Coordinates of C-alpha atoms in Angstrom, one line a residue:
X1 CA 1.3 25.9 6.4
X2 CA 0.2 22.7 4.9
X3 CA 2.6 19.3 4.3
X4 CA 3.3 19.2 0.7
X5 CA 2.2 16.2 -1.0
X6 CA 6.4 15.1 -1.7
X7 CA 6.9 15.9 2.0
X8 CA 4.4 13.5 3.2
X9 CA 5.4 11.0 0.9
X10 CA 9.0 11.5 2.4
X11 CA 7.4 11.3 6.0
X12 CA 6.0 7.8 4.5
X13 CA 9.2 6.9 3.2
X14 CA 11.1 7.3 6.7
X15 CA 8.8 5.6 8.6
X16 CA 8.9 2.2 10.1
X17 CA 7.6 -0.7 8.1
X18 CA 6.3 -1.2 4.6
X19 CA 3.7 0.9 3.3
X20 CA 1.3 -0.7 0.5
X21 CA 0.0 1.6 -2.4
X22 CA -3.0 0.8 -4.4
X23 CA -3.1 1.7 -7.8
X24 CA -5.7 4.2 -9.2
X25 CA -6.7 5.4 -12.5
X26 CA -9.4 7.9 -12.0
X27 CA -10.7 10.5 -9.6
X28 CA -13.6 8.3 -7.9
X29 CA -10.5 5.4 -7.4
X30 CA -8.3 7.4 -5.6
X31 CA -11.4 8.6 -3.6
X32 CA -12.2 5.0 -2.7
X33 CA -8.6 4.4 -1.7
X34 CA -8.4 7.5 0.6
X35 CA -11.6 6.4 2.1
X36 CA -10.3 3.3 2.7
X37 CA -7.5 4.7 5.2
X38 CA -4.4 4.3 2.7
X39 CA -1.7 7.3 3.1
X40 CA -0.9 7.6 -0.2
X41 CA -1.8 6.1 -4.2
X42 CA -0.4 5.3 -6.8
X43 CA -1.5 5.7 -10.1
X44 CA -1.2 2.9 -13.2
X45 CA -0.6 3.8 -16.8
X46 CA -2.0 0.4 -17.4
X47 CA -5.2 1.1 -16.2
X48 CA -5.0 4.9 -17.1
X49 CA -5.2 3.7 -21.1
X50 CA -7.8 1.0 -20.5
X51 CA -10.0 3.6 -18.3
X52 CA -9.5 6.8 -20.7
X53 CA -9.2 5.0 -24.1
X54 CA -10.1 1.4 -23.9
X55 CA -6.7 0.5 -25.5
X56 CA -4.0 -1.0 -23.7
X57 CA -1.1 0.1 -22.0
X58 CA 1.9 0.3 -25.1
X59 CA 2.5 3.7 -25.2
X60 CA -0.4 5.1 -27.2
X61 CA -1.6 6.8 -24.1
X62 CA -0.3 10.6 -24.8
X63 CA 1.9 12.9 -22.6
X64 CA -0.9 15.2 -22.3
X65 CA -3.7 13.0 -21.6
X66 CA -1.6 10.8 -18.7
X67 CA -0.9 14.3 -16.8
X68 CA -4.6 15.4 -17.6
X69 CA -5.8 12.3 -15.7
X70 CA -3.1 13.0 -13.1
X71 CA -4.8 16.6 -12.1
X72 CA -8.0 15.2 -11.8
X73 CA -7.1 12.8 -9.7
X74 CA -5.0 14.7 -7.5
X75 CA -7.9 17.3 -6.8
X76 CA -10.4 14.8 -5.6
X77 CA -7.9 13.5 -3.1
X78 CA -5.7 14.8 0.0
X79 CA -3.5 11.8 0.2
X80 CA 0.0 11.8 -1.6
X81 CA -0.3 10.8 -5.3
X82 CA 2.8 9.0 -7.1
X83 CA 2.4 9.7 -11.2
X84 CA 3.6 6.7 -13.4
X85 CA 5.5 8.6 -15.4
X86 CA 6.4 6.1 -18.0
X87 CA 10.0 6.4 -19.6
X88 CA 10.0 10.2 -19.5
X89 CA 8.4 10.6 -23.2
X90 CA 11.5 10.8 -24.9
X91 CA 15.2 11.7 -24.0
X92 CA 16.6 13.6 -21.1
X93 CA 15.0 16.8 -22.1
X94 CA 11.5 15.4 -22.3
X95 CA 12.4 14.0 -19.2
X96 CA 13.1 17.2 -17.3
X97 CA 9.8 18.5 -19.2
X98 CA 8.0 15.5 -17.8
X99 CA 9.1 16.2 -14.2
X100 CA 8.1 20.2 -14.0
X101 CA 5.2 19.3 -15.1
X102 CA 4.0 16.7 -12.5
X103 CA 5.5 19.2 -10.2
X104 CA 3.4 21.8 -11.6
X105 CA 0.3 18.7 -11.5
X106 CA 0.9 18.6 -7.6
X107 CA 2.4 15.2 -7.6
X108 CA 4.3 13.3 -4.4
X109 CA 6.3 11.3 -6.6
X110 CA 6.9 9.9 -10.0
X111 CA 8.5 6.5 -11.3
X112 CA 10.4 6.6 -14.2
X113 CA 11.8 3.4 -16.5
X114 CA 14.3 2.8 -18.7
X115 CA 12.4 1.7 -21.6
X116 CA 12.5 2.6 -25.1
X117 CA 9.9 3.9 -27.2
X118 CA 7.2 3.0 -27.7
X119 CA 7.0 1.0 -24.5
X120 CA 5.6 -2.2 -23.4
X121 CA 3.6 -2.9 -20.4
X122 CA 5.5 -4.4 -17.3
X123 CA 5.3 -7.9 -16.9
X124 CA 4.7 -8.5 -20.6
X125 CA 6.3 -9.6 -24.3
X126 CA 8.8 -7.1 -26.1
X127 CA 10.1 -4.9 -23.5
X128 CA 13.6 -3.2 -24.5
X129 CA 15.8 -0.9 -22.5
X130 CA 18.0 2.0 -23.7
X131 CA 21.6 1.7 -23.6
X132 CA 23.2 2.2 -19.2
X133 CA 24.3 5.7 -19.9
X134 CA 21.3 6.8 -21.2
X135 CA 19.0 5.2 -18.2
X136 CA 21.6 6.7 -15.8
X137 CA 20.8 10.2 -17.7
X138 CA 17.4 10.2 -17.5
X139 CA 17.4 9.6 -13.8
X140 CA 20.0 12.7 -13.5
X141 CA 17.9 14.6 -15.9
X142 CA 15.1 13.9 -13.2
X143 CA 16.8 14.9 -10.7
X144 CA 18.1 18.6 -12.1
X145 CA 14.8 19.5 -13.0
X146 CA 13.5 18.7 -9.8
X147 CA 16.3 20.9 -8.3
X148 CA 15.9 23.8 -10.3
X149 CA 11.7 23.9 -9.8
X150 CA 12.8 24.2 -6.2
X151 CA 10.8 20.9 -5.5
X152 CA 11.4 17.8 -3.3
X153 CA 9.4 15.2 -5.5
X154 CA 10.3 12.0 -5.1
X155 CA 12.3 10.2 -7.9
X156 CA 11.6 6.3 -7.8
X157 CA 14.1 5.0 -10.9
X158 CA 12.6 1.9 -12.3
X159 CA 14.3 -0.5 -14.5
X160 CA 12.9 -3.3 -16.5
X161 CA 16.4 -4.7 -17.9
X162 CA 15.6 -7.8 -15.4
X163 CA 13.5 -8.7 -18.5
X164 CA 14.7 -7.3 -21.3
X165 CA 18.4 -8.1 -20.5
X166 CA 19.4 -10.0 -17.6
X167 CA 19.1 -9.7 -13.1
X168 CA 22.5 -8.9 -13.2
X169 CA 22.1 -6.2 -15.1
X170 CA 19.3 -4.5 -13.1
X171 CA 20.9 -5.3 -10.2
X172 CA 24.0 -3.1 -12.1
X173 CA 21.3 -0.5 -13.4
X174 CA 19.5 0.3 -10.1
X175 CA 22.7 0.8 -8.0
X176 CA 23.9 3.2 -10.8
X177 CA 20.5 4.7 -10.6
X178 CA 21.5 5.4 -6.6
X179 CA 24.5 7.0 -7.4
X180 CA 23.1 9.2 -8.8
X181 CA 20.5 10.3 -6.4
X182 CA 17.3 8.4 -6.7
X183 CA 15.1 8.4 -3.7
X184 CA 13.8 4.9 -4.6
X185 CA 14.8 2.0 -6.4
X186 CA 12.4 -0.6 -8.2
X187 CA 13.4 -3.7 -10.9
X188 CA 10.3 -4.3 -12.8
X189 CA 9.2 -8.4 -12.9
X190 CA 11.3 -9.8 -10.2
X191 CA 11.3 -13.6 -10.7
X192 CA 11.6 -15.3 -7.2
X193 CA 12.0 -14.5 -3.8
X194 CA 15.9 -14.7 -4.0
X195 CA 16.0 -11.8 -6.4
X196 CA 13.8 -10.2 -4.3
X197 CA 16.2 -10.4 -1.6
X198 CA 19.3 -9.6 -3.5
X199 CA 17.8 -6.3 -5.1
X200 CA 17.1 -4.9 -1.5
X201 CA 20.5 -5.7 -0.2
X202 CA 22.3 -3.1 -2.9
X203 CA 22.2 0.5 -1.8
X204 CA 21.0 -0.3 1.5
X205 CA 20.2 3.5 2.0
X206 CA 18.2 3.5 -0.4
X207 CA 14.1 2.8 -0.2
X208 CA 12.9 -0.2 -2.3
X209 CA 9.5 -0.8 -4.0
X210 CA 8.2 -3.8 -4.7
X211 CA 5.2 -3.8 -7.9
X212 CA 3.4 -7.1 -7.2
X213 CA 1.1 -7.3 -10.3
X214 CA -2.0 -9.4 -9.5
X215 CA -3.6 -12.3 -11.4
X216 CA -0.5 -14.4 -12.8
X217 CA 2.4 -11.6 -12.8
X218 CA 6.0 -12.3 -12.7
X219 CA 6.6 -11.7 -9.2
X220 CA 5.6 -13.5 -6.1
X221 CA 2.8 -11.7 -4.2
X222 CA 4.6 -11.6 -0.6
X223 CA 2.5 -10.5 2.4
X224 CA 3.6 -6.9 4.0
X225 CA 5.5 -8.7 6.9
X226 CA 7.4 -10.9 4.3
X227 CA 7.9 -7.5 2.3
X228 CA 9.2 -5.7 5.7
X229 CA 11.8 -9.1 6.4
X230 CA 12.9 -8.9 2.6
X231 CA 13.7 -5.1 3.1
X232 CA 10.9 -3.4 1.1
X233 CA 9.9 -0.2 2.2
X234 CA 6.8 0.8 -0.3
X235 CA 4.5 -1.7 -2.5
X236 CA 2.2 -0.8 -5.5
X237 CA -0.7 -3.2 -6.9
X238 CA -1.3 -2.0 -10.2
X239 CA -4.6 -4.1 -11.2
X240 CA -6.4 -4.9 -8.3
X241 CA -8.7 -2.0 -8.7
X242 CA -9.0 -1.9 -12.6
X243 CA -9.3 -5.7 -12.2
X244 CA -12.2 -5.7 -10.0
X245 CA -14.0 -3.4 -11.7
X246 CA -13.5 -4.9 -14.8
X247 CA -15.1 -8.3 -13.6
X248 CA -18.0 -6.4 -11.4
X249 CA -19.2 -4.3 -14.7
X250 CA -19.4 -7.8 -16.2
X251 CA -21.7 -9.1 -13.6
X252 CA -23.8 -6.3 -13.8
X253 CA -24.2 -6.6 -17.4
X254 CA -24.9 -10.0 -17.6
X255 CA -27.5 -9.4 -14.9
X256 CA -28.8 -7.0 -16.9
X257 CA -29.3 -8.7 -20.0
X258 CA -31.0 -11.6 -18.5
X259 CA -33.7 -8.5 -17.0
X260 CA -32.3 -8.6 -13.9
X261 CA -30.4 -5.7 -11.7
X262 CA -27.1 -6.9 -9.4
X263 CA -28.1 -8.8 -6.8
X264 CA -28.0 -7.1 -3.2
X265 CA -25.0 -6.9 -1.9
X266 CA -22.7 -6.5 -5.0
X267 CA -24.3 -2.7 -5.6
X268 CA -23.8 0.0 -3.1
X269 CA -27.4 1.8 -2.5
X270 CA -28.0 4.7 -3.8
X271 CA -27.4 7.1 -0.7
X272 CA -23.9 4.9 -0.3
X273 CA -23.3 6.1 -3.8
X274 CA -24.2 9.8 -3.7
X275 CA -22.1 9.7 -0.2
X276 CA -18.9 8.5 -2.5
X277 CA -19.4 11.0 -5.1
X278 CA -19.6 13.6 -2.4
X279 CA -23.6 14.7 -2.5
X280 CA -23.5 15.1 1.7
X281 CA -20.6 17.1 1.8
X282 CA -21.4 19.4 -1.1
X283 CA -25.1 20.4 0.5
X284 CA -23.5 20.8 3.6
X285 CA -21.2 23.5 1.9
X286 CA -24.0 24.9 -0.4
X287 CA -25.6 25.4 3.5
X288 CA -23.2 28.3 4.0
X289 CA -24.2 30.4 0.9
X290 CA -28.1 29.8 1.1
X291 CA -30.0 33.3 0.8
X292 CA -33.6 33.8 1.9
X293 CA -35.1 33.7 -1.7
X294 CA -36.5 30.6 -2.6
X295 CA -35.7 29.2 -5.7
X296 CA -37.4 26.3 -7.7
X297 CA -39.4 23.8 -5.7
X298 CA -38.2 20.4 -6.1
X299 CA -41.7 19.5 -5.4
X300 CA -43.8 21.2 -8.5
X301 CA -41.4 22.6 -10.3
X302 CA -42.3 26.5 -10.0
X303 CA -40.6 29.3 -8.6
X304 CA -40.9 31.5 -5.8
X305 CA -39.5 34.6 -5.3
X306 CA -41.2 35.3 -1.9
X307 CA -38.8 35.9 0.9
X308 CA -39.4 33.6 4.0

């Protein structure tokens, strides 16, 4: 019987060392990051809204449309696939709702914050939190749907009071969040190394995720063995992809406006491509339902119904 995708994330989770997770936001992404030999993906509301509607990421990416993009992405992939799941779409109700379905989506994991709504991006202006009892009851909420759906998802219970309210009281929020059964901790927009430090020494027992936001984000960008000694056991990069692709389409387009086409090197060739997209491995499975009638020649266009 296959692994399910929450019990190798678990297996990931009890593992030695830290395990980095890029962050994807379509089906081709996570296709490149599986290729690439991680063992499991994020995904990014962030890049999500930018990808699917151009806007960015304040809430005005639906319910709907997030776990939409979710299925697709977890179909083109084998690897374990954590959803962001935002801050649950409403109360603890819409929370438990939100659960079943990523459970129902085929989802590892899930991260869920404490924000109000509508939300704010991590690492930026106007972020609020709800009130402690109603962050600690969304987390329970989490958990009792994931017990009744007879799943093992993994709950990661994010908080961003470090920025809307104070260290102390994430430090306060995320070891309330552990009492209550979350399978991994994270405080949004750590500010230094020390906090860093001090956020992985509450709940020992408990995983710890670090979400190093590239390009000029609150928290410093520590390499894995730094991660490792600060006690991290699981790291996201939200941008990196989205980022990069941003700034390569803009290459290409400026190349493209001054009559020229990327310059060699920057664009895959064209069998690279179609290998990506899966081309090989699709004829190779049309192979086992060919018949003996010919069909249209790719040659002259006619057809032949002739047998061979």
């Amino acid at each position: 019987m296959a692994e399910s995708p929450a019990k190798a994330l678990r297996r990931i989770l009890d593992s030695p060392g830290v395990h980095l997770g890029p962050s994807c936001f379509d089906a081709l992404s996570a296709k490149l990051v599986e290729r690439a030999g991680f063992d499991y993906c994020f995904t990014s509301g962030f890049s999500i809204s930018a990808a699917r509607l151009g806007l960015p990421d304040v809430g005005l990416i639906s319910f709907g449309e997030m776990m939409d993009q979710g299925r697709q992405i977890i179909q083109a992939v084998s690897i374990p696939i954590i959803a962001d799941g935002d801050n649950g779409y409403g109360n603890a109700m819409n929370v438990k709702r939100t659960i079943r379905e990523a459970i129902r989506a085929g989802y590892a994991g899930i991260f869920l914050e404490d924000q109000v709504s509508p939300k704010a991006c991590g690492h930026t202006r106007g972020r609020k939190v709800v009130p402690r009892d109603e962050a600690v009851m969304r987390i329970k909420a989490a958990i009792d749907a994931r017990k009744e759906s007879g799943s093992d998802i993994v709950i990661i219970a994010r908080t961003d009071s470090r920025q809307a309210v104070s260290f102390d009281e994430s430090l306060w929020r995320s070891q309330a969040f552990a009492d209550v059964g979350a399978d991994v901790l994270l405080i949004d927009a750590l500010a230094s190394r020390e906090e860093m430090k001090a956020f992985c020494r509450i709940a020992p027992s408990v995983p710890k995720m670090a979400n190093l936001l590239e390009g000029g984000g609150k928290t410093p960008i520590l390499n894995p063995t730094e991660l490792e000694d600060v006690g991290f056991k699981i790291a996201a990069y939200p941008l990196s992809l989205m980022g990069v692709s941003i700034r390569a389409m803009q290459n290409a387009l400026t190349s493209i406006k001054g009559g020229q086409i990327p310059s060699h090197g920057s664009i895959p060739t064209f069998e690279e491509i179609k290998e990506i997209v899966g081309f090989n491995s699709y004829y190779e499975e049309e192979k086992r339902y060919a018949t003996s009638t010919d069909h249209v020649s790719s040659q002259n266009g006619t057809f032949n119904s002739s047998k061979e």
